[in-house]
Amino acid sequence: MNTKVTIQNLKCSGCKNSIIKHIKKVNGISNIKIDIESSEVAFEYATESAHIELRKALSALGYPITGDPNTIMDKAKSYVQCAIGRLQ
């Protein structure tokens, strides 16, 4: 199934690179597209559990779904992932 989610803390292509690298590892997720300007992540998922795992992975990286809590720790994690993504 195709869907898209809007995430928090997405700032640049470094963030995008980190997100793609990590969520490619989630089984059942494919065709990942990220729009930095709208903070949208579009993807296909094979099962509902894959969709849930993707949401967990985004949150663990510091990019929670819009509407979910966005703590100082999430913001800090997103800056670290941003820096790592810029080096890739």
Backbone as JSON, one array per atom type, in Angstrom:
{
  "sequence": "MNTKVTIQNLKCSGCKNSIIKHIKKVNGISNIKIDIESSEVAFEYATESAHIELRKALSALGYPITGDPNTIMDKAKSYVQCAIGRLQ",
  "N": [[0.83, -1.17, 0.0], [0.42, 2.28, -0.67], [1.49, 5.2, 1.01], [1.83, 8.31, 2.81], [3.6, 10.2, 5.23], [3.87, 12.97, 7.44], [6.69, 14.39, 8.86], [8.54, 15.53, 11.75], [11.23, 17.85, 12.42], [12.79, 17.62, 10.1], [15.31, 18.91, 8.17], [17.19, 19.19, 6.07], [19.14, 17.93, 3.23], [20.97, 16.24, 4.42], [19.59, 15.17, 6.6], [17.63, 13.82, 5.15], [19.21, 11.9, 3.75], [20.15, 10.31, 5.91], [17.73, 9.34, 6.95], [16.7, 7.82, 4.78], [18.74, 5.89, 4.51], [18.45, 4.45, 6.93], [15.7, 3.65, 7.02], [15.46, 2.05, 4.84], [16.24, -0.37, 5.72], [14.1, -1.45, 7.02], [12.02, -4.14, 6.95], [9.69, -4.86, 4.38], [9.2, -2.3, 3.5], [9.26, -0.04, 0.8], [10.13, 1.92, -2.16], [10.81, 4.6, -1.24], [10.37, 8.01, -0.77], [11.34, 11.3, -0.13], [10.29, 14.5, 0.66], [11.75, 17.41, 1.28], [10.91, 20.09, 1.62], [8.15, 19.92, 2.27], [8.26, 18.2, 4.35], [7.47, 15.56, 4.05], [7.28, 12.03, 3.97], [7.06, 9.6, 1.67], [6.02, 6.3, 0.89], [5.9, 2.76, 0.16], [4.26, 0.05, 1.72], [4.26, -3.32, 2.82], [2.95, -4.7, 4.85], [0.89, -4.05, 7.75], [2.4, -4.15, 10.05], [4.94, -3.5, 9.09], [4.54, -0.83, 8.45], [4.14, 0.22, 11.03], [6.65, -0.35, 12.14], [8.23, 1.33, 10.58], [7.36, 3.86, 11.45], [8.27, 3.73, 14.1], [11.03, 3.56, 13.62], [11.55, 6.05, 12.4], [10.96, 7.76, 14.53], [12.88, 6.9, 16.4], [15.16, 7.85, 15.17], [14.9, 10.51, 15.56], [12.98, 11.88, 14.21], [10.01, 12.27, 14.64], [6.57, 11.46, 13.78], [4.36, 13.99, 12.64], [2.33, 15.36, 15.1], [2.88, 13.44, 16.97], [4.7, 13.31, 20.11], [7.43, 15.63, 20.35], [10.32, 15.75, 21.55], [13.05, 17.39, 23.33], [15.18, 15.63, 23.21], [14.54, 14.2, 20.87], [14.9, 16.23, 18.99], [17.65, 16.72, 19.33], [18.69, 14.22, 18.54], [17.94, 14.29, 15.86], [19.58, 16.31, 14.86], [22.1, 15.12, 15.11], [21.78, 12.94, 13.35], [21.42, 14.41, 11.03], [23.97, 15.6, 10.68], [25.51, 13.27, 10.32], [24.34, 12.31, 7.97], [25.12, 14.27, 6.16], [27.75, 13.69, 5.81], [27.78, 11.44, 4.31]],
  "CA": [[0.0, 0.0, 0.0], [1.13, 3.56, -0.7], [1.06, 6.2, 1.99], [2.84, 9.3, 3.17], [3.49, 10.77, 6.57], [4.61, 14.21, 7.64], [7.55, 14.21, 10.02], [9.09, 16.72, 12.4], [12.69, 18.03, 12.53], [13.48, 17.44, 8.82], [15.9, 20.19, 7.86], [18.04, 19.3, 4.88], [19.45, 16.68, 2.54], [21.66, 15.36, 5.36], [18.51, 14.45, 7.29], [17.03, 12.92, 4.15], [20.13, 10.78, 3.53], [20.13, 9.44, 7.1], [16.43, 8.67, 7.03], [16.62, 6.8, 3.73], [19.67, 4.8, 4.85], [17.93, 3.64, 8.03], [14.39, 3.02, 6.81], [15.61, 1.0, 3.82], [16.47, -1.61, 6.45], [12.83, -1.94, 7.57], [11.41, -5.14, 6.06], [8.34, -4.56, 3.91], [9.11, -0.9, 3.08], [9.92, 0.19, -0.48], [9.82, 3.16, -2.89], [10.86, 5.7, -0.27], [10.61, 9.34, -1.34], [11.26, 12.31, 0.93], [10.2, 15.89, 0.21], [12.28, 18.22, 2.38], [10.1, 21.3, 1.8], [6.87, 19.62, 2.93], [8.56, 17.24, 5.42], [6.69, 14.34, 3.81], [7.94, 10.78, 3.6], [6.14, 8.72, 0.95], [6.59, 4.96, 0.81], [4.99, 1.62, 0.04], [4.48, -0.94, 2.77], [3.65, -4.62, 2.52], [2.08, -5.12, 5.96], [0.67, -3.01, 8.77], [3.53, -4.18, 10.98], [6.03, -2.75, 8.45], [4.19, 0.58, 8.63], [4.4, 0.54, 12.44], [8.11, -0.37, 12.32], [8.76, 2.54, 9.96], [7.07, 4.96, 12.38], [9.2, 3.58, 15.22], [12.37, 3.88, 13.13], [11.63, 7.5, 12.24], [10.99, 8.35, 15.87], [14.18, 6.57, 17.0], [16.17, 8.7, 14.53], [14.67, 11.91, 15.94], [12.02, 12.47, 13.26], [8.67, 11.72, 14.92], [5.45, 11.83, 12.92], [3.65, 15.17, 13.1], [1.26, 15.0, 16.03], [3.51, 12.69, 18.05], [5.56, 14.18, 20.91], [8.72, 16.0, 19.76], [11.08, 16.17, 22.73], [14.4, 17.94, 23.14], [16.01, 14.5, 22.81], [14.26, 13.96, 19.45], [15.56, 17.3, 18.22], [19.09, 16.47, 19.39], [18.97, 13.05, 17.68], [17.8, 14.67, 14.45], [20.77, 17.06, 14.48], [23.17, 14.15, 14.95], [21.52, 12.23, 12.09], [21.65, 15.38, 9.96], [25.42, 15.69, 10.49], [25.96, 12.0, 9.74], [23.84, 12.27, 6.59], [25.91, 15.18, 5.32], [29.05, 13.07, 5.57], [27.62, 10.25, 3.45]],
  "C": [[0.88, 1.24, 0.0], [0.59, 4.47, 0.39], [2.15, 7.25, 2.13], [2.53, 9.83, 4.55], [4.28, 12.06, 6.59], [5.39, 14.06, 8.94], [8.04, 15.56, 10.55], [10.62, 16.68, 12.33], [13.46, 17.78, 11.23], [13.99, 18.79, 8.35], [16.58, 20.28, 6.51], [18.29, 17.93, 4.25], [20.25, 15.72, 3.42], [20.67, 14.52, 6.15], [17.92, 13.4, 6.36], [17.9, 11.69, 3.93], [20.12, 9.8, 4.7], [18.84, 8.66, 7.19], [16.35, 7.54, 6.02], [17.52, 5.61, 4.07], [19.08, 3.88, 5.91], [16.6, 2.97, 7.7], [14.41, 2.02, 5.65], [15.77, -0.37, 4.48], [15.19, -2.21, 7.03], [12.2, -2.9, 6.56], [9.99, -4.73, 5.68], [8.14, -3.12, 3.48], [9.87, -0.74, 1.77], [9.5, 1.54, -1.06], [9.74, 4.37, -1.97], [11.19, 6.99, -1.01], [10.41, 10.35, -0.22], [11.27, 13.69, 0.3], [10.6, 16.78, 1.39], [11.38, 19.42, 2.66], [8.8, 21.03, 2.56], [7.04, 18.69, 4.13], [7.76, 15.95, 5.29], [7.59, 13.18, 3.41], [6.88, 9.91, 2.95], [6.81, 7.37, 0.79], [5.48, 3.95, 0.55], [5.31, 0.66, 1.17], [3.67, -2.19, 2.48], [2.65, -5.04, 3.59], [1.91, -3.96, 6.94], [1.82, -2.99, 9.76], [4.74, -3.44, 10.41], [5.79, -1.25, 8.61], [4.48, 1.03, 10.06], [5.9, 0.6, 12.71], [8.75, 0.88, 11.72], [8.54, 3.74, 10.88], [8.02, 4.92, 13.57], [10.62, 3.98, 14.82], [12.55, 5.39, 12.97], [11.75, 8.19, 13.6], [12.34, 8.1, 16.55], [15.31, 7.42, 16.43], [16.03, 10.16, 14.93], [13.72, 12.64, 15.02], [10.62, 11.9, 13.51], [7.63, 12.23, 13.92], [4.79, 13.07, 13.51], [2.45, 14.75, 13.93], [1.76, 14.16, 17.19], [4.38, 13.65, 18.87], [6.92, 14.4, 20.23], [9.57, 16.61, 20.88], [12.41, 16.81, 22.34], [15.34, 16.83, 22.67], [15.79, 14.16, 21.34], [14.98, 14.98, 18.59], [17.06, 17.09, 18.19], [19.48, 15.3, 18.49], [18.9, 13.43, 16.21], [19.01, 15.47, 13.98], [21.96, 16.14, 14.28], [23.0, 13.4, 13.63], [21.75, 13.13, 10.89], [23.15, 15.47, 9.64], [25.97, 14.42, 9.86], [25.56, 11.91, 8.27], [24.61, 13.17, 5.65], [27.27, 14.59, 4.97], [28.97, 11.89, 4.6], [27.69, 10.63, 2.0]]
}
